[in-house]
Amino acid sequence: MNVIDHVRDMAAAGLHSNVRILSSLLLTMSNNNPELFSPAQKYQLLVYHADAIFHDKEYRNAACKYSMALQQKKVLSKTSKVRTSTSGAAANLQQSLPSEIEVKYKIAECYTILKLDKDAIAVLEGIPSRQRTPKAQINMMLANLYKKAGQERSAVTSYKEVLRQCPLALDAIIGLLSLSVKGAEVASMTMDVIQSIPNLDWLSIWVKAYAFIHAGENQRAINTICSLEKKSLLRDNVDLLVSLADVYFRAGDTKNAILKFEQAQMLDPYLIKGMDVYGYLMAREGHLEDVEVLGGRLFNISDQHAEPWVITGCHSFYSKRYSRALYLGAKAIQLNSNSVQALLLKGAALRNMSRVQEAIIHFREAMRLAPCRLDCYEGLIDCYLASNGIREAMGMANNIYKTLGANAQTLTILATVCLEDPVTQEKAKSLLDRALAQRPDYTKAVVKMAELLSREQKYEEGIKLLRSALADQSDCVLHRMLGDFLVAVSDFQEAMDQYSIALSLDPNDQKSLEGMQKMEKEESPTDATVELDGDDMEGSGEDGDLEGSDSEAAQWADQEQWFGIP
């Protein structure tokens, strides 16, 4: 047994720090005396050394060392061609050497972590299709990289290659569905395995559910997932519950979304996936203490995921600390550039800091990543309206309406833009009537209709609308708006009660506090200004990107202990 065998055994045993030290010393010896180790042994040493560096998360260094190993492999290949000997020992040595394909995959992995996606694609594309072993692993990485780069056709081809090798690769199925491949086509690729293996009859329904999700058919997705979740064998599956919660959120059903997120969290206390959306909803509902606790708990689980940063950023955003929210959104994107919630967080913070053009960039990126999430479009429309771009906002709203159909959400978005132009006020009212006919409990539609009734000074009608909406839910903005309407009709006592309820739901609601203070000063109702503003920041999204936030990063970079990071 030679020294290289000892290095190999330590690598297999996971003694990475030991491998790194010893291989470094042996490589130096080899450089000073090239005859000390054979080309094959030096190649082995370089790969083991690079593996140890990769384990230490020094990815640039590891990529460099892997590339040196590949150069050594070329030397080894030339030497092998010159030699005519094909002894059994030589053949066994060749078979035991680390695979060149594996080394290239490791280089691509380093580049991916370093966000050098083009370099990663180039390395993987340099592996001939027939030599891609394991094929599924290489094609899955390629598919994800192609998708991120917007090369959809190549991504579809690679995902399909994964499914040909591994028909139960569910993440590859989701990848295909997210690229608008028909659910029936994807399901057909799994049919053989469903028919040949017992207890897999649920898989075709699972594919259908995610096909509905990625087609933006939220209600059908909800019904399908509920039917799956009710099956005894899949009851209380955390992934299904998180997906169901997310679809409820997309459908604008905040109450059920929070309920399902809480159920998933109770089943798995270490759950991270989806908790950024849960934290956002809780912050939007005014439960900031709970959001702070949630963020701290997730930081204790892992600070290498975007979710805890987003959650803490939501706490800052809804506490009106926009610079801090911006910094936290940027940190989240550093960890996961595909985090839609992080992009929305930073977009919202930038918009509220009057950096509208930068916010637009982030909302557009969020739209690209999640074309069926309406809050991405709402954030962009808010930016257009903030910069007097009514024409752009109207174009976007009409496009959403035509693409996703006439549901309560799209009707309300279009009505929101129509409210900005006196010429289209009547159209806004018609759109909101249709939205409320579909969903009388849809808070955004109620808020916008109340705004319209306030402008028309139809206070009694507004009070009736808000009381009806509050019969089945309790919402800070609705209680505050009801208080404003009651002031307008001189019902001061109940107005005070409504402001108190609103503040109990969200102690940071400034408009409710102002309304209450006016009441306490016994201001004359003729002088009182009724302020109705439906912008409860619903759908204001959250966004994050590092560009443009250097000053904020400098301001908060040394305060990470505050965020619960050790």
Coordinates of C-alpha atoms in Angstrom, one line a residue:
M1 CA 0.0 0.0 0.0
N2 CA 1.6 3.3 -1.1
V3 CA 1.0 6.8 0.1
I4 CA -1.5 7.6 -2.6
D5 CA -3.7 4.7 -1.3
H6 CA -3.6 6.3 2.1
V7 CA -4.8 9.6 0.7
R8 CA -7.6 7.8 -1.2
D9 CA -8.7 6.0 2.0
M10 CA -8.8 9.2 4.0
A11 CA -10.8 10.9 1.3
A12 CA -13.3 8.0 1.3
A13 CA -13.5 8.3 5.1
G14 CA -14.3 12.0 4.8
L15 CA -11.1 13.2 6.5
H16 CA -11.0 16.2 4.2
S17 CA -8.7 18.5 6.3
N18 CA -6.2 15.6 6.6
V19 CA -6.4 15.0 2.8
R20 CA -5.8 18.7 2.1
I21 CA -2.6 18.9 4.2
L22 CA -1.1 15.6 3.1
S23 CA -1.9 16.1 -0.6
S24 CA -0.5 19.6 -0.6
L25 CA 2.8 18.3 0.8
L26 CA 3.0 15.4 -1.7
L27 CA 2.2 17.7 -4.6
T28 CA 5.0 20.0 -3.6
M29 CA 7.4 17.0 -3.4
S30 CA 6.2 16.0 -6.9
N31 CA 6.9 19.4 -8.3
N32 CA 10.4 19.4 -6.9
N33 CA 11.0 15.8 -8.1
P34 CA 8.8 14.9 -11.1
E35 CA 10.0 11.3 -10.9
L36 CA 8.6 10.8 -7.5
F37 CA 5.1 10.0 -8.6
S38 CA 3.7 8.6 -11.9
P39 CA 1.4 10.9 -14.0
A40 CA -1.5 8.8 -12.9
Q41 CA -0.6 9.2 -9.2
K42 CA -0.2 13.0 -9.6
Y43 CA -3.6 13.2 -11.3
Q44 CA -5.1 11.3 -8.3
L45 CA -3.5 13.7 -5.8
L46 CA -4.7 16.8 -7.7
V47 CA -8.3 15.5 -7.6
Y48 CA -8.2 14.5 -4.0
H49 CA -6.7 17.9 -3.1
A50 CA -9.3 19.7 -5.1
D51 CA -12.1 17.7 -3.4
A52 CA -10.8 18.7 0.0
I53 CA -10.7 22.4 -1.1
F54 CA -14.3 22.1 -2.4
H55 CA -15.4 20.7 0.9
D56 CA -13.9 23.8 2.5
K57 CA -16.2 25.9 0.2
E58 CA -13.2 27.6 -1.5
Y59 CA -14.9 27.2 -4.9
R60 CA -12.6 29.4 -7.0
N61 CA -9.6 27.6 -5.7
A62 CA -11.2 24.2 -6.1
A63 CA -12.1 25.0 -9.8
C64 CA -8.5 26.0 -10.4
K65 CA -7.2 22.7 -8.9
Y66 CA -9.7 20.6 -10.8
S67 CA -8.6 22.3 -14.0
M68 CA -5.0 21.5 -13.1
A69 CA -6.1 17.9 -12.6
L70 CA -7.6 17.8 -16.1
Q71 CA -4.4 19.2 -17.6
Q72 CA -2.5 16.4 -15.8
K73 CA -5.1 13.9 -17.2
K74 CA -4.1 15.0 -20.7
V75 CA -0.5 14.3 -19.9
L76 CA -1.5 10.9 -18.6
S77 CA -3.5 10.2 -21.8
K78 CA -0.5 11.0 -24.0
T79 CA 1.7 8.8 -21.9
S80 CA -0.7 6.0 -22.1
K81 CA -0.9 6.2 -25.9
V82 CA 2.9 6.0 -26.1
R83 CA 3.1 3.0 -23.9
T84 CA 2.3 -0.3 -25.6
S85 CA 2.1 -2.2 -22.4
T86 CA -1.4 -3.2 -21.4
S87 CA -0.6 -5.2 -18.3
G88 CA -3.3 -6.0 -15.8
A89 CA -1.9 -3.7 -13.2
A90 CA -1.9 -0.8 -15.6
A91 CA -5.4 -1.5 -16.7
N92 CA -6.6 -1.7 -13.1
L93 CA -4.9 1.6 -12.3
Q94 CA -6.7 3.3 -15.2
Q95 CA -10.0 2.0 -13.9
S96 CA -9.4 3.2 -10.4
L97 CA -8.6 6.8 -11.4
P98 CA -11.2 9.5 -10.7
S99 CA -13.4 10.0 -13.8
E100 CA -12.6 12.9 -16.0
I101 CA -16.4 13.5 -16.4
E102 CA -16.8 13.7 -12.6
V103 CA -14.0 16.3 -12.5
K104 CA -15.7 18.4 -15.1
Y105 CA -19.0 18.1 -13.3
K106 CA -17.2 19.4 -10.1
I107 CA -15.8 22.3 -12.0
A108 CA -19.3 23.2 -13.3
E109 CA -20.6 22.9 -9.8
C110 CA -18.0 25.4 -8.6
Y111 CA -18.9 27.8 -11.4
T112 CA -22.7 27.4 -10.5
I113 CA -22.0 28.3 -6.9
L114 CA -19.9 31.2 -8.0
K115 CA -22.8 32.3 -10.3
L116 CA -20.6 31.9 -13.4
D117 CA -23.4 30.2 -15.2
K118 CA -22.0 30.7 -18.7
D119 CA -18.8 29.0 -17.7
A120 CA -20.7 26.1 -16.1
I121 CA -22.7 25.6 -19.2
A122 CA -19.6 25.6 -21.4
V123 CA -17.9 23.0 -19.2
L124 CA -21.0 20.7 -19.3
E125 CA -21.6 21.2 -23.0
G126 CA -18.0 20.1 -23.5
I127 CA -18.9 16.7 -22.3
P128 CA -20.1 14.6 -25.3
S129 CA -23.7 13.4 -24.9
R130 CA -22.7 9.8 -25.0
Q131 CA -20.1 10.2 -22.2
R132 CA -22.5 12.0 -19.8
T133 CA -22.3 9.6 -16.9
P134 CA -24.3 9.8 -14.7
K135 CA -26.5 11.3 -17.5
A136 CA -29.4 12.4 -15.3
Q137 CA -27.1 14.4 -12.9
I138 CA -25.4 16.3 -15.7
N139 CA -28.5 16.9 -17.7
M140 CA -30.4 18.1 -14.6
M141 CA -27.7 20.7 -13.9
L142 CA -27.7 21.7 -17.5
A143 CA -31.5 22.0 -17.6
N144 CA -31.5 24.3 -14.5
L145 CA -28.7 26.4 -16.0
Y146 CA -30.5 26.7 -19.4
K147 CA -33.7 27.7 -17.7
K148 CA -32.0 30.4 -15.6
A149 CA -30.3 31.7 -18.8
G150 CA -33.7 31.9 -20.6
Q151 CA -32.7 29.1 -23.1
E152 CA -36.1 27.4 -22.7
R153 CA -35.9 24.9 -25.6
S154 CA -32.5 23.5 -24.4
A155 CA -33.9 23.3 -20.9
V156 CA -36.9 21.3 -22.0
T157 CA -34.6 18.9 -23.9
S158 CA -32.4 18.4 -20.9
Y159 CA -35.3 17.9 -18.4
K160 CA -36.7 15.3 -20.8
E161 CA -33.4 13.5 -20.9
V162 CA -33.4 13.4 -17.1
L163 CA -36.9 11.8 -17.1
R164 CA -35.9 9.2 -19.7
Q165 CA -33.2 8.1 -17.3
C166 CA -35.2 8.6 -14.1
P167 CA -38.9 8.8 -14.7
L168 CA -39.6 9.6 -11.0
A169 CA -37.4 12.7 -11.0
L170 CA -40.2 15.0 -9.7
D171 CA -38.2 18.2 -9.7
A172 CA -37.5 17.6 -13.4
I173 CA -41.2 17.2 -13.9
I174 CA -41.8 20.5 -12.2
G175 CA -39.1 22.1 -14.4
L176 CA -40.9 20.9 -17.5
L177 CA -44.3 22.2 -16.3
S178 CA -42.8 25.6 -15.4
L179 CA -41.6 25.8 -19.0
S180 CA -45.2 25.4 -20.3
V181 CA -44.9 21.8 -21.4
K182 CA -48.4 20.2 -21.3
G183 CA -49.2 18.1 -18.3
A184 CA -50.5 15.3 -20.5
E185 CA -47.1 15.1 -22.3
V186 CA -45.2 15.1 -19.0
A187 CA -47.6 12.5 -17.5
S188 CA -47.0 10.2 -20.5
M189 CA -43.3 10.1 -19.6
T190 CA -44.1 8.5 -16.2
M191 CA -46.9 6.2 -17.4
D192 CA -44.8 3.0 -17.6
V193 CA -43.4 3.4 -14.1
I194 CA -46.8 4.2 -12.7
Q195 CA -48.2 1.0 -14.2
S196 CA -45.3 -1.2 -13.1
I197 CA -44.9 -0.1 -9.5
P198 CA -47.7 -0.5 -6.8
N199 CA -49.0 2.5 -4.9
L200 CA -48.0 5.1 -7.5
D201 CA -51.5 5.8 -8.8
W202 CA -51.3 9.3 -7.1
L203 CA -48.4 10.4 -9.4
S204 CA -50.6 11.3 -12.4
I205 CA -52.8 13.4 -10.1
W206 CA -49.7 15.1 -8.7
V207 CA -48.5 16.0 -12.2
K208 CA -52.0 17.4 -12.9
A209 CA -51.9 19.6 -9.8
Y210 CA -48.5 21.1 -10.6
A211 CA -49.6 21.6 -14.3
F212 CA -52.5 23.7 -13.0
I213 CA -50.1 25.6 -10.7
H214 CA -47.8 26.6 -13.5
A215 CA -50.7 27.4 -15.8
G216 CA -52.0 29.9 -13.3
E217 CA -55.2 27.9 -12.7
N218 CA -55.2 28.4 -9.0
Q219 CA -58.6 27.1 -8.1
R220 CA -58.2 23.9 -10.1
A221 CA -54.8 23.4 -8.5
I222 CA -56.3 23.9 -5.0
N223 CA -59.0 21.3 -5.7
T224 CA -56.5 18.8 -7.1
I225 CA -54.0 19.1 -4.3
C226 CA -56.8 18.9 -1.7
S227 CA -58.0 15.6 -3.4
L228 CA -54.4 14.3 -3.1
E229 CA -53.9 15.5 0.4
K230 CA -57.1 13.7 1.5
K231 CA -55.8 10.4 0.4
S232 CA -54.8 8.5 3.5
L233 CA -51.3 7.6 2.2
L234 CA -50.4 11.2 1.4
R235 CA -52.2 12.9 4.3
D236 CA -50.0 15.4 6.2
N237 CA -47.3 15.5 3.5
V238 CA -45.3 18.7 4.2
D239 CA -44.4 19.4 0.6
L240 CA -48.0 19.1 -0.5
L241 CA -49.2 21.4 2.3
V242 CA -46.6 24.0 1.4
S243 CA -47.7 23.9 -2.3
L244 CA -51.3 24.2 -1.2
A245 CA -50.5 27.1 1.0
D246 CA -48.6 28.8 -1.8
V247 CA -51.5 28.3 -4.3
Y248 CA -54.0 29.8 -1.7
F249 CA -51.6 32.8 -1.5
R250 CA -51.5 33.2 -5.3
A251 CA -55.3 33.0 -5.3
G252 CA -55.5 35.8 -2.8
D253 CA -56.9 33.6 0.0
T254 CA -54.6 34.8 2.8
K255 CA -56.5 33.1 5.6
N256 CA -56.2 29.6 4.2
A257 CA -52.6 30.2 3.0
I258 CA -51.5 31.1 6.6
L259 CA -53.5 28.1 8.0
K260 CA -51.8 25.6 5.7
F261 CA -48.3 27.1 6.3
E262 CA -48.9 26.8 10.0
Q263 CA -50.0 23.2 9.6
A264 CA -46.8 22.4 7.6
Q265 CA -44.7 24.1 10.1
M266 CA -46.2 22.1 13.0
L267 CA -45.5 18.9 11.1
D268 CA -41.9 19.9 10.4
P269 CA -40.4 22.5 12.9
Y270 CA -37.2 22.6 10.7
L271 CA -39.2 23.6 7.6
I272 CA -37.5 26.4 5.5
K273 CA -39.2 26.1 2.1
G274 CA -42.1 28.5 1.7
M275 CA -41.5 30.2 5.0
D276 CA -40.5 33.4 3.2
V277 CA -44.1 33.7 1.8
Y278 CA -45.5 32.8 5.2
G279 CA -43.4 35.5 6.9
Y280 CA -44.5 38.0 4.3
L281 CA -48.2 37.2 4.9
M282 CA -47.8 37.5 8.6
A283 CA -46.0 40.8 8.3
R284 CA -48.6 42.1 5.9
E285 CA -51.3 41.1 8.4
G286 CA -49.5 43.1 11.1
H287 CA -48.2 40.2 13.2
L288 CA -44.7 41.6 13.5
E289 CA -43.7 40.0 16.8
D290 CA -44.5 36.6 15.3
V291 CA -42.5 37.4 12.2
E292 CA -39.5 38.4 14.3
V293 CA -39.7 35.1 16.2
L294 CA -40.0 33.2 13.0
G295 CA -37.0 34.9 11.4
G296 CA -34.8 34.2 14.5
R297 CA -35.9 30.5 14.5
L298 CA -35.0 30.1 10.9
F299 CA -31.7 31.7 11.3
N300 CA -30.9 29.1 14.0
I301 CA -31.8 26.4 11.4
S302 CA -29.7 27.8 8.6
D303 CA -28.4 31.3 7.6
Q304 CA -27.4 29.9 4.2
H305 CA -30.9 30.0 2.8
A306 CA -32.7 33.1 1.5
E307 CA -35.8 32.6 3.6
P308 CA -34.7 33.8 7.0
W309 CA -33.2 36.9 5.4
V310 CA -36.5 37.6 3.6
I311 CA -38.6 37.1 6.7
T312 CA -36.4 39.5 8.7
G313 CA -36.5 41.9 5.8
C314 CA -40.4 41.8 5.8
H315 CA -40.3 42.7 9.5
S316 CA -38.1 45.7 8.7
F317 CA -40.2 46.7 5.7
Y318 CA -43.5 46.7 7.6
S319 CA -41.8 48.5 10.4
K320 CA -41.0 51.2 7.7
R321 CA -37.2 50.6 8.0
Y322 CA -36.7 50.5 4.2
S323 CA -32.9 50.7 4.1
R324 CA -32.6 47.7 6.4
A325 CA -35.2 45.8 4.3
L326 CA -33.2 46.7 1.2
Y327 CA -30.0 45.3 2.7
L328 CA -31.7 42.1 3.9
G329 CA -33.3 41.6 0.5
A330 CA -29.9 42.0 -1.2
K331 CA -28.4 39.4 1.2
A332 CA -31.2 37.0 0.4
I333 CA -30.5 37.3 -3.3
Q334 CA -26.8 36.7 -2.7
L335 CA -27.8 33.3 -1.4
N336 CA -30.5 32.6 -4.0
S337 CA -30.8 34.7 -7.1
N338 CA -34.0 32.9 -8.0
S339 CA -35.8 33.9 -4.8
V340 CA -38.9 35.6 -6.0
Q341 CA -39.8 36.8 -2.5
A342 CA -36.4 38.4 -2.1
L343 CA -36.7 40.2 -5.4
L344 CA -40.1 41.5 -4.4
L345 CA -38.8 42.6 -1.0
K346 CA -36.1 44.7 -2.5
G347 CA -38.4 46.0 -5.2
A348 CA -40.9 47.2 -2.6
A349 CA -38.1 48.8 -0.5
L350 CA -36.7 50.6 -3.5
R351 CA -40.1 51.8 -4.5
N352 CA -40.8 53.2 -1.1
M353 CA -37.4 54.9 -1.1
S354 CA -38.4 56.6 -4.3
R355 CA -35.9 54.6 -6.4
V356 CA -38.6 53.6 -8.8
Q357 CA -36.5 52.8 -11.8
E358 CA -34.4 50.4 -9.8
A359 CA -37.5 48.8 -8.3
I360 CA -38.9 48.2 -11.8
I361 CA -35.8 46.2 -12.7
H362 CA -36.4 43.9 -9.8
F363 CA -40.1 43.4 -10.3
R364 CA -39.5 42.5 -13.9
E365 CA -37.0 39.9 -12.9
A366 CA -39.6 38.5 -10.4
M367 CA -42.1 38.4 -13.2
R368 CA -39.7 36.4 -15.4
L369 CA -39.1 33.9 -12.7
A370 CA -42.8 33.6 -11.6
P371 CA -45.0 34.6 -14.5
C372 CA -48.2 33.3 -12.8
R373 CA -47.7 35.3 -9.6
L374 CA -49.9 38.4 -9.7
D375 CA -48.1 40.2 -6.9
C376 CA -45.1 40.6 -9.2
Y377 CA -47.3 42.4 -11.8
E378 CA -48.9 44.5 -9.0
G379 CA -45.5 45.7 -7.8
L380 CA -44.6 46.7 -11.3
I381 CA -47.9 48.5 -11.9
D382 CA -47.4 50.4 -8.6
C383 CA -44.1 51.6 -9.8
Y384 CA -45.6 52.8 -13.1
L385 CA -48.3 54.6 -11.3
A386 CA -45.8 56.2 -8.9
S387 CA -43.9 57.6 -11.8
N388 CA -47.1 58.8 -13.6
G389 CA -46.7 56.0 -16.2
I390 CA -50.5 55.4 -16.4
R391 CA -50.2 54.2 -20.0
E392 CA -47.6 51.6 -19.2
A393 CA -49.7 50.5 -16.1
M394 CA -52.8 50.2 -18.2
G395 CA -51.0 48.2 -20.8
M396 CA -49.7 45.8 -18.2
A397 CA -53.1 45.5 -16.5
N398 CA -54.8 44.8 -19.8
N399 CA -52.2 42.1 -20.6
I400 CA -52.7 40.4 -17.3
Y401 CA -56.5 40.5 -17.8
K402 CA -56.3 38.9 -21.2
T403 CA -53.6 36.4 -20.3
L404 CA -55.0 35.1 -17.0
G405 CA -58.7 35.7 -17.6
A406 CA -61.4 37.7 -15.8
N407 CA -61.0 36.6 -12.2
A408 CA -61.4 38.7 -9.0
Q409 CA -57.7 39.4 -8.9
T410 CA -57.2 40.5 -12.5
L411 CA -60.4 42.6 -12.5
T412 CA -59.2 44.4 -9.4
I413 CA -55.8 45.1 -10.8
L414 CA -57.4 46.6 -13.9
A415 CA -59.8 48.6 -11.8
T416 CA -56.9 49.9 -9.7
V417 CA -55.3 51.5 -12.8
C418 CA -58.7 52.8 -14.0
L419 CA -59.2 54.6 -10.7
E420 CA -56.1 56.7 -11.5
D421 CA -57.9 58.4 -14.5
P422 CA -61.2 60.3 -14.0
V423 CA -62.2 59.3 -17.5
T424 CA -62.2 55.6 -16.5
Q425 CA -63.9 55.9 -13.1
E426 CA -67.1 54.2 -14.3
K427 CA -65.2 51.4 -15.9
A428 CA -63.4 50.9 -12.6
K429 CA -66.7 50.6 -10.8
S430 CA -68.0 48.0 -13.3
L431 CA -64.8 46.0 -12.9
L432 CA -65.0 46.0 -9.1
D433 CA -68.7 45.0 -9.2
R434 CA -67.7 42.0 -11.3
A435 CA -64.8 41.1 -8.9
L436 CA -67.0 41.3 -5.8
A437 CA -69.7 39.3 -7.5
Q438 CA -67.1 36.5 -7.9
R439 CA -65.5 36.9 -4.5
P440 CA -67.3 39.2 -2.0
D441 CA -64.6 38.5 0.5
Y442 CA -61.7 39.6 -1.7
T443 CA -60.1 42.3 0.4
K444 CA -58.3 44.2 -2.4
A445 CA -61.5 44.6 -4.3
V446 CA -63.4 45.7 -1.2
V447 CA -60.7 48.3 -0.5
K448 CA -60.7 49.7 -4.0
M449 CA -64.5 49.9 -4.1
A450 CA -64.5 51.7 -0.7
E451 CA -62.0 54.2 -2.1
L452 CA -64.3 54.8 -5.1
L453 CA -67.4 55.2 -2.8
S454 CA -65.4 57.7 -0.7
R455 CA -64.6 59.8 -3.7
E456 CA -68.3 59.8 -4.6
Q457 CA -69.2 60.6 -0.9
K458 CA -71.5 57.6 -0.8
Y459 CA -70.6 56.9 2.8
E460 CA -73.7 54.9 3.8
E461 CA -73.1 52.6 0.9
G462 CA -69.4 52.3 1.9
I463 CA -70.3 51.4 5.4
K464 CA -72.6 48.7 4.2
L465 CA -69.9 47.3 2.0
L466 CA -67.2 47.3 4.7
R467 CA -69.6 45.8 7.4
S468 CA -70.4 43.0 5.0
A469 CA -66.7 42.3 4.3
L470 CA -65.9 42.3 8.0
A471 CA -68.6 39.9 8.9
D472 CA -66.4 36.9 7.9
Q473 CA -62.9 38.3 8.4
S474 CA -61.0 40.8 10.5
D475 CA -58.6 43.1 8.5
C476 CA -56.8 46.2 9.8
V477 CA -57.3 48.2 6.6
L478 CA -61.0 47.4 6.4
H479 CA -61.6 48.4 10.1
R480 CA -59.6 51.6 9.6
M481 CA -61.6 52.5 6.4
L482 CA -64.9 51.8 8.2
G483 CA -63.7 54.1 11.0
D484 CA -63.0 56.8 8.3
F485 CA -66.5 56.4 6.8
L486 CA -68.1 56.5 10.3
V487 CA -66.4 59.8 11.0
A488 CA -67.8 61.1 7.8
V489 CA -71.4 60.4 9.0
S490 CA -70.6 61.7 12.5
D491 CA -70.7 58.3 14.2
F492 CA -67.7 59.1 16.3
Q493 CA -68.0 56.5 19.1
E494 CA -68.1 53.5 16.7
A495 CA -65.4 55.1 14.6
M496 CA -63.2 55.1 17.7
D497 CA -64.0 51.4 18.2
Q498 CA -63.0 50.6 14.6
Y499 CA -59.7 52.5 14.9
S500 CA -59.0 50.6 18.1
I501 CA -59.6 47.2 16.4
A502 CA -57.4 48.2 13.5
L503 CA -54.6 49.1 15.8
S504 CA -55.0 45.9 17.8
L505 CA -54.5 44.0 14.5
D506 CA -51.6 46.2 13.4
P507 CA -50.1 48.5 16.1
N508 CA -47.9 50.2 13.3
D509 CA -50.9 51.3 11.2
Q510 CA -50.2 55.1 11.1
K511 CA -53.5 56.0 9.4
S512 CA -55.6 54.4 12.2
L513 CA -53.4 56.1 14.8
E514 CA -53.9 59.5 13.1
G515 CA -57.7 58.9 12.9
M516 CA -57.8 58.1 16.5
Q517 CA -55.8 61.2 17.5
K518 CA -58.1 63.4 15.5
M519 CA -61.0 61.9 17.3
E520 CA -59.3 62.4 20.7
K521 CA -58.8 66.1 19.9
E522 CA -62.5 66.3 19.2
E523 CA -61.9 67.9 15.9
S524 CA -65.0 69.2 14.2
P525 CA -66.3 66.7 11.7
T526 CA -66.6 69.4 9.1
D527 CA -62.9 70.0 9.3
A528 CA -61.9 66.4 9.5
T529 CA -60.3 65.0 6.5
V530 CA -61.4 61.5 5.6
E531 CA -58.4 59.7 4.4
L532 CA -59.0 56.5 2.6
D533 CA -56.1 54.6 1.2
G534 CA -56.3 51.0 0.2
D535 CA -52.6 50.6 0.0
D536 CA -52.1 48.1 2.7
M537 CA -49.0 47.0 0.8
E538 CA -50.8 43.8 -0.2
G539 CA -48.9 42.4 -3.2
S540 CA -46.3 45.1 -2.8
G541 CA -43.9 42.3 -3.2
E542 CA -40.5 42.1 -2.0
D543 CA -37.4 42.3 -3.8
G544 CA -33.7 42.0 -3.6
D545 CA -30.6 42.6 -5.7
L546 CA -27.2 43.8 -4.8
E547 CA -26.9 46.5 -7.4
G548 CA -27.6 50.0 -6.0
S549 CA -27.5 49.0 -2.3
D550 CA -23.8 49.4 -1.4
S551 CA -24.5 52.2 1.0
E552 CA -27.2 50.2 2.8
A553 CA -25.0 47.2 2.9
A554 CA -22.2 49.2 4.5
Q555 CA -24.7 50.6 7.0
W556 CA -26.0 47.2 8.1
A557 CA -23.2 44.8 7.3
D558 CA -21.7 45.1 10.8
Q559 CA -25.0 44.5 12.5
E560 CA -25.7 40.9 11.6
Q561 CA -25.8 39.9 15.3
W562 CA -29.0 41.9 15.5
F563 CA -30.5 39.6 12.9
G564 CA -29.9 36.6 15.0
I565 CA -26.8 35.4 13.2
P566 CA -24.0 34.0 15.3

